[in-house]
Amino acid sequence: DDTNPVLSAYCSMAKYKGTQVALQSALLYLELCGGLSFTEEFDSFDHFKDVFMLPIYEGPNRIQLEIIAKAIKSGTLGELLM
């Protein structure tokens, strides 16, 4: 939503952080359980497919970072981040 750049920036921060946490959690799970957990026999396989597509489904993470950077550069978030 371009009508409120602060709200757009906060939404982008939440989307970006959410996808990063989900990816880190999935990779940690894979590391702890081993490669066998990544086979189609386990339910976790479907979760992995979904998690690795999150940065694309929810708007590419690069676009989210661009929205955040524009808000910081324009000064709308400058007071809150300092």
PDB file of N, CA and C in Angstrom:
ATOM      1  N   ASP A   1       0.844  -1.173   0.000  1.00  0.00           N
ATOM      2  CA  ASP A   1       0.000   0.000   0.000  1.00  0.00           C
ATOM      3  C   ASP A   1       0.891   1.239   0.000  1.00  0.00           C
ATOM      4  N   ASP A   2       0.759   2.030  -1.029  1.00  0.00           N
ATOM      5  CA  ASP A   2       1.596   3.216  -1.162  1.00  0.00           C
ATOM      6  C   ASP A   2       1.061   4.416  -0.383  1.00  0.00           C
ATOM      7  N   THR A   3      -0.111   4.313   0.187  1.00  0.00           N
ATOM      8  CA  THR A   3      -0.665   5.468   0.883  1.00  0.00           C
ATOM      9  C   THR A   3       0.000   5.716   2.221  1.00  0.00           C
ATOM     10  N   ASN A   4       0.566   4.682   2.844  1.00  0.00           N
ATOM     11  CA  ASN A   4       1.234   4.828   4.128  1.00  0.00           C
ATOM     12  C   ASN A   4       2.601   4.146   4.053  1.00  0.00           C
ATOM     13  N   PRO A   5       3.660   4.896   3.751  1.00  0.00           N
ATOM     14  CA  PRO A   5       4.978   4.273   3.579  1.00  0.00           C
ATOM     15  C   PRO A   5       5.530   3.634   4.850  1.00  0.00           C
ATOM     16  N   VAL A   6       5.157   4.150   6.015  1.00  0.00           N
ATOM     17  CA  VAL A   6       5.633   3.554   7.270  1.00  0.00           C
ATOM     18  C   VAL A   6       5.005   2.173   7.455  1.00  0.00           C
ATOM     19  N   LEU A   7       3.711   2.073   7.203  1.00  0.00           N
ATOM     20  CA  LEU A   7       3.022   0.791   7.314  1.00  0.00           C
ATOM     21  C   LEU A   7       3.578  -0.208   6.302  1.00  0.00           C
ATOM     22  N   SER A   8       3.839   0.255   5.085  1.00  0.00           N
ATOM     23  CA  SER A   8       4.428  -0.620   4.066  1.00  0.00           C
ATOM     24  C   SER A   8       5.794  -1.136   4.501  1.00  0.00           C
ATOM     25  N   ALA A   9       6.583  -0.258   5.099  1.00  0.00           N
ATOM     26  CA  ALA A   9       7.912  -0.665   5.545  1.00  0.00           C
ATOM     27  C   ALA A   9       7.818  -1.683   6.677  1.00  0.00           C
ATOM     28  N   TYR A  10       6.905  -1.464   7.618  1.00  0.00           N
ATOM     29  CA  TYR A  10       6.749  -2.416   8.716  1.00  0.00           C
ATOM     30  C   TYR A  10       6.244  -3.773   8.210  1.00  0.00           C
ATOM     31  N   CYS A  11       5.327  -3.758   7.263  1.00  0.00           N
ATOM     32  CA  CYS A  11       4.848  -5.018   6.680  1.00  0.00           C
ATOM     33  C   CYS A  11       5.985  -5.736   5.964  1.00  0.00           C
ATOM     34  N   SER A  12       6.800  -4.996   5.256  1.00  0.00           N
ATOM     35  CA  SER A  12       7.935  -5.598   4.563  1.00  0.00           C
ATOM     36  C   SER A  12       8.933  -6.175   5.557  1.00  0.00           C
ATOM     37  N   MET A  13       9.158  -5.472   6.667  1.00  0.00           N
ATOM     38  CA  MET A  13      10.068  -5.998   7.688  1.00  0.00           C
ATOM     39  C   MET A  13       9.534  -7.297   8.274  1.00  0.00           C
ATOM     40  N   ALA A  14       8.234  -7.349   8.525  1.00  0.00           N
ATOM     41  CA  ALA A  14       7.631  -8.559   9.095  1.00  0.00           C
ATOM     42  C   ALA A  14       7.709  -9.724   8.118  1.00  0.00           C
ATOM     43  N   LYS A  15       7.419  -9.469   6.841  1.00  0.00           N
ATOM     44  CA  LYS A  15       7.498 -10.525   5.834  1.00  0.00           C
ATOM     45  C   LYS A  15       8.925 -11.036   5.682  1.00  0.00           C
ATOM     46  N   TYR A  16       9.863 -10.128   5.639  1.00  0.00           N
ATOM     47  CA  TYR A  16      11.263 -10.522   5.467  1.00  0.00           C
ATOM     48  C   TYR A  16      11.746 -11.324   6.674  1.00  0.00           C
ATOM     49  N   LYS A  17      11.462 -10.841   7.869  1.00  0.00           N
ATOM     50  CA  LYS A  17      11.901 -11.542   9.084  1.00  0.00           C
ATOM     51  C   LYS A  17      11.232 -12.911   9.198  1.00  0.00           C
ATOM     52  N   GLY A  18       9.971 -12.977   8.867  1.00  0.00           N
ATOM     53  CA  GLY A  18       9.253 -14.252   8.922  1.00  0.00           C
ATOM     54  C   GLY A  18       9.825 -15.294   7.990  1.00  0.00           C
ATOM     55  N   THR A  19      10.144 -14.894   6.769  1.00  0.00           N
ATOM     56  CA  THR A  19      10.718 -15.857   5.823  1.00  0.00           C
ATOM     57  C   THR A  19      12.115 -16.272   6.244  1.00  0.00           C
ATOM     58  N   GLN A  20      12.894 -15.342   6.781  1.00  0.00           N
ATOM     59  CA  GLN A  20      14.246 -15.682   7.219  1.00  0.00           C
ATOM     60  C   GLN A  20      14.221 -16.661   8.397  1.00  0.00           C
ATOM     61  N   VAL A  21      13.332 -16.435   9.347  1.00  0.00           N
ATOM     62  CA  VAL A  21      13.223 -17.327  10.505  1.00  0.00           C
ATOM     63  C   VAL A  21      12.752 -18.716  10.066  1.00  0.00           C
ATOM     64  N   ALA A  22      11.786 -18.760   9.159  1.00  0.00           N
ATOM     65  CA  ALA A  22      11.290 -20.050   8.674  1.00  0.00           C
ATOM     66  C   ALA A  22      12.392 -20.822   7.951  1.00  0.00           C
ATOM     67  N   LEU A  23      13.171 -20.138   7.128  1.00  0.00           N
ATOM     68  CA  LEU A  23      14.266 -20.803   6.418  1.00  0.00           C
ATOM     69  C   LEU A  23      15.335 -21.305   7.380  1.00  0.00           C
ATOM     70  N   GLN A  24      15.693 -20.491   8.351  1.00  0.00           N
ATOM     71  CA  GLN A  24      16.701 -20.903   9.332  1.00  0.00           C
ATOM     72  C   GLN A  24      16.212 -22.097  10.151  1.00  0.00           C
ATOM     73  N   SER A  25      14.944 -22.092  10.515  1.00  0.00           N
ATOM     74  CA  SER A  25      14.380 -23.200  11.284  1.00  0.00           C
ATOM     75  C   SER A  25      14.367 -24.490  10.471  1.00  0.00           C
ATOM     76  N   ALA A  26      13.993 -24.389   9.203  1.00  0.00           N
ATOM     77  CA  ALA A  26      13.968 -25.574   8.345  1.00  0.00           C
ATOM     78  C   ALA A  26      15.365 -26.131   8.138  1.00  0.00           C
ATOM     79  N   LEU A  27      16.333 -25.266   7.942  1.00  0.00           N
ATOM     80  CA  LEU A  27      17.706 -25.740   7.763  1.00  0.00           C
ATOM     81  C   LEU A  27      18.264 -26.357   9.040  1.00  0.00           C
ATOM     82  N   LEU A  28      17.922 -25.805  10.181  1.00  0.00           N
ATOM     83  CA  LEU A  28      18.358 -26.382  11.450  1.00  0.00           C
ATOM     84  C   LEU A  28      17.718 -27.750  11.671  1.00  0.00           C
ATOM     85  N   TYR A  29      16.440 -27.876  11.345  1.00  0.00           N
ATOM     86  CA  TYR A  29      15.749 -29.157  11.448  1.00  0.00           C
ATOM     87  C   TYR A  29      16.423 -30.199  10.554  1.00  0.00           C
ATOM     88  N   LEU A  30      16.735 -29.812   9.343  1.00  0.00           N
ATOM     89  CA  LEU A  30      17.402 -30.724   8.419  1.00  0.00           C
ATOM     90  C   LEU A  30      18.764 -31.138   8.965  1.00  0.00           C
ATOM     91  N   GLU A  31      19.482 -30.196   9.547  1.00  0.00           N
ATOM     92  CA  GLU A  31      20.794 -30.488  10.111  1.00  0.00           C
ATOM     93  C   GLU A  31      20.683 -31.448  11.296  1.00  0.00           C
ATOM     94  N   LEU A  32      19.682 -31.236  12.145  1.00  0.00           N
ATOM     95  CA  LEU A  32      19.519 -32.079  13.331  1.00  0.00           C
ATOM     96  C   LEU A  32      18.993 -33.475  12.999  1.00  0.00           C
ATOM     97  N   CYS A  33      18.079 -33.570  12.041  1.00  0.00           N
ATOM     98  CA  CYS A  33      17.446 -34.855  11.740  1.00  0.00           C
ATOM     99  C   CYS A  33      18.135 -35.618  10.613  1.00  0.00           C
ATOM    100  N   GLY A  34      18.975 -34.955   9.889  1.00  0.00           N
ATOM    101  CA  GLY A  34      19.685 -35.628   8.813  1.00  0.00           C
ATOM    102  C   GLY A  34      18.920 -35.585   7.501  1.00  0.00           C
ATOM    103  N   GLY A  35      19.568 -36.084   6.476  1.00  0.00           N
ATOM    104  CA  GLY A  35      19.002 -36.035   5.128  1.00  0.00           C
ATOM    105  C   GLY A  35      17.784 -36.915   4.945  1.00  0.00           C
ATOM    106  N   LEU A  36      17.618 -37.930   5.790  1.00  0.00           N
ATOM    107  CA  LEU A  36      16.463 -38.814   5.667  1.00  0.00           C
ATOM    108  C   LEU A  36      15.151 -38.059   5.869  1.00  0.00           C
ATOM    109  N   SER A  37      15.192 -37.000   6.665  1.00  0.00           N
ATOM    110  CA  SER A  37      13.976 -36.219   6.917  1.00  0.00           C
ATOM    111  C   SER A  37      13.544 -35.415   5.699  1.00  0.00           C
ATOM    112  N   PHE A  38      14.381 -35.370   4.694  1.00  0.00           N
ATOM    113  CA  PHE A  38      14.065 -34.593   3.500  1.00  0.00           C
ATOM    114  C   PHE A  38      13.473 -35.474   2.395  1.00  0.00           C
ATOM    115  N   THR A  39      13.204 -36.726   2.673  1.00  0.00           N
ATOM    116  CA  THR A  39      12.604 -37.612   1.687  1.00  0.00           C
ATOM    117  C   THR A  39      11.093 -37.449   1.697  1.00  0.00           C
ATOM    118  N   GLU A  40      10.441 -37.918   0.651  1.00  0.00           N
ATOM    119  CA  GLU A  40       8.993 -37.762   0.523  1.00  0.00           C
ATOM    120  C   GLU A  40       8.218 -38.650   1.491  1.00  0.00           C
ATOM    121  N   GLU A  41       8.898 -39.592   2.150  1.00  0.00           N
ATOM    122  CA  GLU A  41       8.219 -40.492   3.085  1.00  0.00           C
ATOM    123  C   GLU A  41       7.799 -39.781   4.368  1.00  0.00           C
ATOM    124  N   PHE A  42       8.441 -38.687   4.682  1.00  0.00           N
ATOM    125  CA  PHE A  42       8.147 -37.966   5.911  1.00  0.00           C
ATOM    126  C   PHE A  42       7.279 -36.748   5.613  1.00  0.00           C
ATOM    127  N   ASP A  43       6.455 -36.361   6.596  1.00  0.00           N
ATOM    128  CA  ASP A  43       5.596 -35.179   6.437  1.00  0.00           C
ATOM    129  C   ASP A  43       6.405 -33.892   6.317  1.00  0.00           C
ATOM    130  N   SER A  44       7.608 -33.917   6.848  1.00  0.00           N
ATOM    131  CA  SER A  44       8.422 -32.701   6.825  1.00  0.00           C
ATOM    132  C   SER A  44       8.799 -32.287   5.406  1.00  0.00           C
ATOM    133  N   PHE A  45       8.745 -33.216   4.461  1.00  0.00           N
ATOM    134  CA  PHE A  45       9.089 -32.882   3.076  1.00  0.00           C
ATOM    135  C   PHE A  45       8.168 -31.802   2.525  1.00  0.00           C
ATOM    136  N   ASP A  46       6.873 -31.914   2.792  1.00  0.00           N
ATOM    137  CA  ASP A  46       5.918 -30.904   2.321  1.00  0.00           C
ATOM    138  C   ASP A  46       6.180 -29.546   2.966  1.00  0.00           C
ATOM    139  N   HIS A  47       6.559 -29.558   4.231  1.00  0.00           N
ATOM    140  CA  HIS A  47       6.870 -28.305   4.914  1.00  0.00           C
ATOM    141  C   HIS A  47       8.117 -27.654   4.316  1.00  0.00           C
ATOM    142  N   PHE A  48       9.099 -28.469   3.967  1.00  0.00           N
ATOM    143  CA  PHE A  48      10.309 -27.924   3.347  1.00  0.00           C
ATOM    144  C   PHE A  48       9.992 -27.263   2.021  1.00  0.00           C
ATOM    145  N   LYS A  49       9.155 -27.895   1.222  1.00  0.00           N
ATOM    146  CA  LYS A  49       8.791 -27.298  -0.067  1.00  0.00           C
ATOM    147  C   LYS A  49       8.148 -25.933   0.136  1.00  0.00           C
ATOM    148  N   ASP A  50       7.244 -25.858   1.110  1.00  0.00           N
ATOM    149  CA  ASP A  50       6.556 -24.591   1.373  1.00  0.00           C
ATOM    150  C   ASP A  50       7.515 -23.534   1.913  1.00  0.00           C
ATOM    151  N   VAL A  51       8.382 -23.934   2.844  1.00  0.00           N
ATOM    152  CA  VAL A  51       9.299 -22.972   3.469  1.00  0.00           C
ATOM    153  C   VAL A  51      10.277 -22.400   2.457  1.00  0.00           C
ATOM    154  N   PHE A  52      10.785 -23.225   1.576  1.00  0.00           N
ATOM    155  CA  PHE A  52      11.769 -22.724   0.627  1.00  0.00           C
ATOM    156  C   PHE A  52      11.137 -21.868  -0.467  1.00  0.00           C
ATOM    157  N   MET A  53       9.812 -21.901  -0.572  1.00  0.00           N
ATOM    158  CA  MET A  53       9.131 -21.050  -1.542  1.00  0.00           C
ATOM    159  C   MET A  53       8.606 -19.763  -0.907  1.00  0.00           C
ATOM    160  N   LEU A  54       8.672 -19.649   0.417  1.00  0.00           N
ATOM    161  CA  LEU A  54       8.152 -18.448   1.095  1.00  0.00           C
ATOM    162  C   LEU A  54       8.739 -17.140   0.572  1.00  0.00           C
ATOM    163  N   PRO A  55      10.057 -17.059   0.345  1.00  0.00           N
ATOM    164  CA  PRO A  55      10.578 -15.776  -0.150  1.00  0.00           C
ATOM    165  C   PRO A  55      10.000 -15.374  -1.504  1.00  0.00           C
ATOM    166  N   ILE A  56       9.431 -16.330  -2.231  1.00  0.00           N
ATOM    167  CA  ILE A  56       8.829 -16.018  -3.526  1.00  0.00           C
ATOM    168  C   ILE A  56       7.334 -15.783  -3.365  1.00  0.00           C
ATOM    169  N   TYR A  57       6.639 -16.635  -2.591  1.00  0.00           N
ATOM    170  CA  TYR A  57       5.193 -16.495  -2.398  1.00  0.00           C
ATOM    171  C   TYR A  57       4.823 -15.153  -1.782  1.00  0.00           C
ATOM    172  N   GLU A  58       5.496 -14.779  -0.746  1.00  0.00           N
ATOM    173  CA  GLU A  58       5.141 -13.590   0.031  1.00  0.00           C
ATOM    174  C   GLU A  58       5.745 -12.302  -0.539  1.00  0.00           C
ATOM    175  N   GLY A  59       6.145 -12.336  -1.780  1.00  0.00           N
ATOM    176  CA  GLY A  59       6.838 -11.197  -2.361  1.00  0.00           C
ATOM    177  C   GLY A  59       8.316 -11.434  -2.191  1.00  0.00           C
ATOM    178  N   PRO A  60       9.058 -11.393  -3.274  1.00  0.00           N
ATOM    179  CA  PRO A  60      10.486 -11.697  -3.174  1.00  0.00           C
ATOM    180  C   PRO A  60      11.170 -10.858  -2.095  1.00  0.00           C
ATOM    181  N   ASN A  61      12.061 -11.489  -1.357  1.00  0.00           N
ATOM    182  CA  ASN A  61      12.736 -10.798  -0.261  1.00  0.00           C
ATOM    183  C   ASN A  61      13.507  -9.575  -0.731  1.00  0.00           C
ATOM    184  N   ARG A  62      14.001  -9.602  -1.939  1.00  0.00           N
ATOM    185  CA  ARG A  62      14.716  -8.428  -2.469  1.00  0.00           C
ATOM    186  C   ARG A  62      13.785  -7.229  -2.566  1.00  0.00           C
ATOM    187  N   ILE A  63      12.554  -7.459  -2.985  1.00  0.00           N
ATOM    188  CA  ILE A  63      11.590  -6.359  -3.077  1.00  0.00           C
ATOM    189  C   ILE A  63      11.277  -5.828  -1.677  1.00  0.00           C
ATOM    190  N   GLN A  64      11.146  -6.743  -0.706  1.00  0.00           N
ATOM    191  CA  GLN A  64      10.887  -6.302   0.669  1.00  0.00           C
ATOM    192  C   GLN A  64      12.035  -5.430   1.170  1.00  0.00           C
ATOM    193  N   LEU A  65      13.262  -5.849   0.879  1.00  0.00           N
ATOM    194  CA  LEU A  65      14.418  -5.051   1.304  1.00  0.00           C
ATOM    195  C   LEU A  65      14.457  -3.692   0.613  1.00  0.00           C
ATOM    196  N   GLU A  66      14.039  -3.636  -0.641  1.00  0.00           N
ATOM    197  CA  GLU A  66      13.998  -2.348  -1.351  1.00  0.00           C
ATOM    198  C   GLU A  66      12.975  -1.406  -0.720  1.00  0.00           C
ATOM    199  N   ILE A  67      11.827  -1.932  -0.331  1.00  0.00           N
ATOM    200  CA  ILE A  67      10.798  -1.105   0.313  1.00  0.00           C
ATOM    201  C   ILE A  67      11.322  -0.561   1.637  1.00  0.00           C
ATOM    202  N   ILE A  68      12.000  -1.416   2.411  1.00  0.00           N
ATOM    203  CA  ILE A  68      12.568  -0.987   3.689  1.00  0.00           C
ATOM    204  C   ILE A  68      13.642   0.077   3.466  1.00  0.00           C
ATOM    205  N   ALA A  69      14.506  -0.151   2.470  1.00  0.00           N
ATOM    206  CA  ALA A  69      15.579   0.810   2.189  1.00  0.00           C
ATOM    207  C   ALA A  69      15.020   2.158   1.751  1.00  0.00           C
ATOM    208  N   LYS A  70      13.981   2.163   0.929  1.00  0.00           N
ATOM    209  CA  LYS A  70      13.362   3.427   0.500  1.00  0.00           C
ATOM    210  C   LYS A  70      12.778   4.187   1.688  1.00  0.00           C
ATOM    211  N   ALA A  71      12.165   3.449   2.611  1.00  0.00           N
ATOM    212  CA  ALA A  71      11.577   4.109   3.786  1.00  0.00           C
ATOM    213  C   ALA A  71      12.670   4.714   4.664  1.00  0.00           C
ATOM    214  N   ILE A  72      13.776   4.012   4.811  1.00  0.00           N
ATOM    215  CA  ILE A  72      14.880   4.550   5.615  1.00  0.00           C
ATOM    216  C   ILE A  72      15.506   5.753   4.923  1.00  0.00           C
ATOM    217  N   LYS A  73      15.706   5.626   3.617  1.00  0.00           N
ATOM    218  CA  LYS A  73      16.336   6.713   2.856  1.00  0.00           C
ATOM    219  C   LYS A  73      15.468   7.971   2.844  1.00  0.00           C
ATOM    220  N   SER A  74      14.155   7.793   2.763  1.00  0.00           N
ATOM    221  CA  SER A  74      13.266   8.948   2.730  1.00  0.00           C
ATOM    222  C   SER A  74      13.123   9.612   4.101  1.00  0.00           C
ATOM    223  N   GLY A  75      13.554   8.907   5.153  1.00  0.00           N
ATOM    224  CA  GLY A  75      13.492   9.495   6.478  1.00  0.00           C
ATOM    225  C   GLY A  75      12.251   9.158   7.254  1.00  0.00           C
ATOM    226  N   THR A  76      11.346   8.369   6.662  1.00  0.00           N
ATOM    227  CA  THR A  76      10.115   8.041   7.378  1.00  0.00           C
ATOM    228  C   THR A  76      10.368   7.087   8.545  1.00  0.00           C
ATOM    229  N   LEU A  77      11.421   6.306   8.473  1.00  0.00           N
ATOM    230  CA  LEU A  77      11.767   5.393   9.571  1.00  0.00           C
ATOM    231  C   LEU A  77      13.014   5.824  10.314  1.00  0.00           C
ATOM    232  N   GLY A  78      13.603   6.905   9.885  1.00  0.00           N
ATOM    233  CA  GLY A  78      14.882   7.331  10.458  1.00  0.00           C
ATOM    234  C   GLY A  78      14.833   7.571  11.954  1.00  0.00           C
ATOM    235  N   GLU A  79      13.777   8.208  12.428  1.00  0.00           N
ATOM    236  CA  GLU A  79      13.694   8.509  13.854  1.00  0.00           C
ATOM    237  C   GLU A  79      13.529   7.231  14.680  1.00  0.00           C
ATOM    238  N   LEU A  80      12.846   6.236  14.143  1.00  0.00           N
ATOM    239  CA  LEU A  80      12.581   5.025  14.899  1.00  0.00           C
ATOM    240  C   LEU A  80      13.794   4.095  14.940  1.00  0.00           C
ATOM    241  N   LEU A  81      14.677   4.178  13.957  1.00  0.00           N
ATOM    242  CA  LEU A  81      15.795   3.271  13.871  1.00  0.00           C
ATOM    243  C   LEU A  81      17.052   3.807  14.566  1.00  0.00           C
ATOM    244  N   MET A  82      17.049   5.063  14.933  1.00  0.00           N
ATOM    245  CA  MET A  82      18.246   5.637  15.546  1.00  0.00           C
ATOM    246  C   MET A  82      18.209   5.544  17.047  1.00  0.00           C
TER     247      MET A  82
END
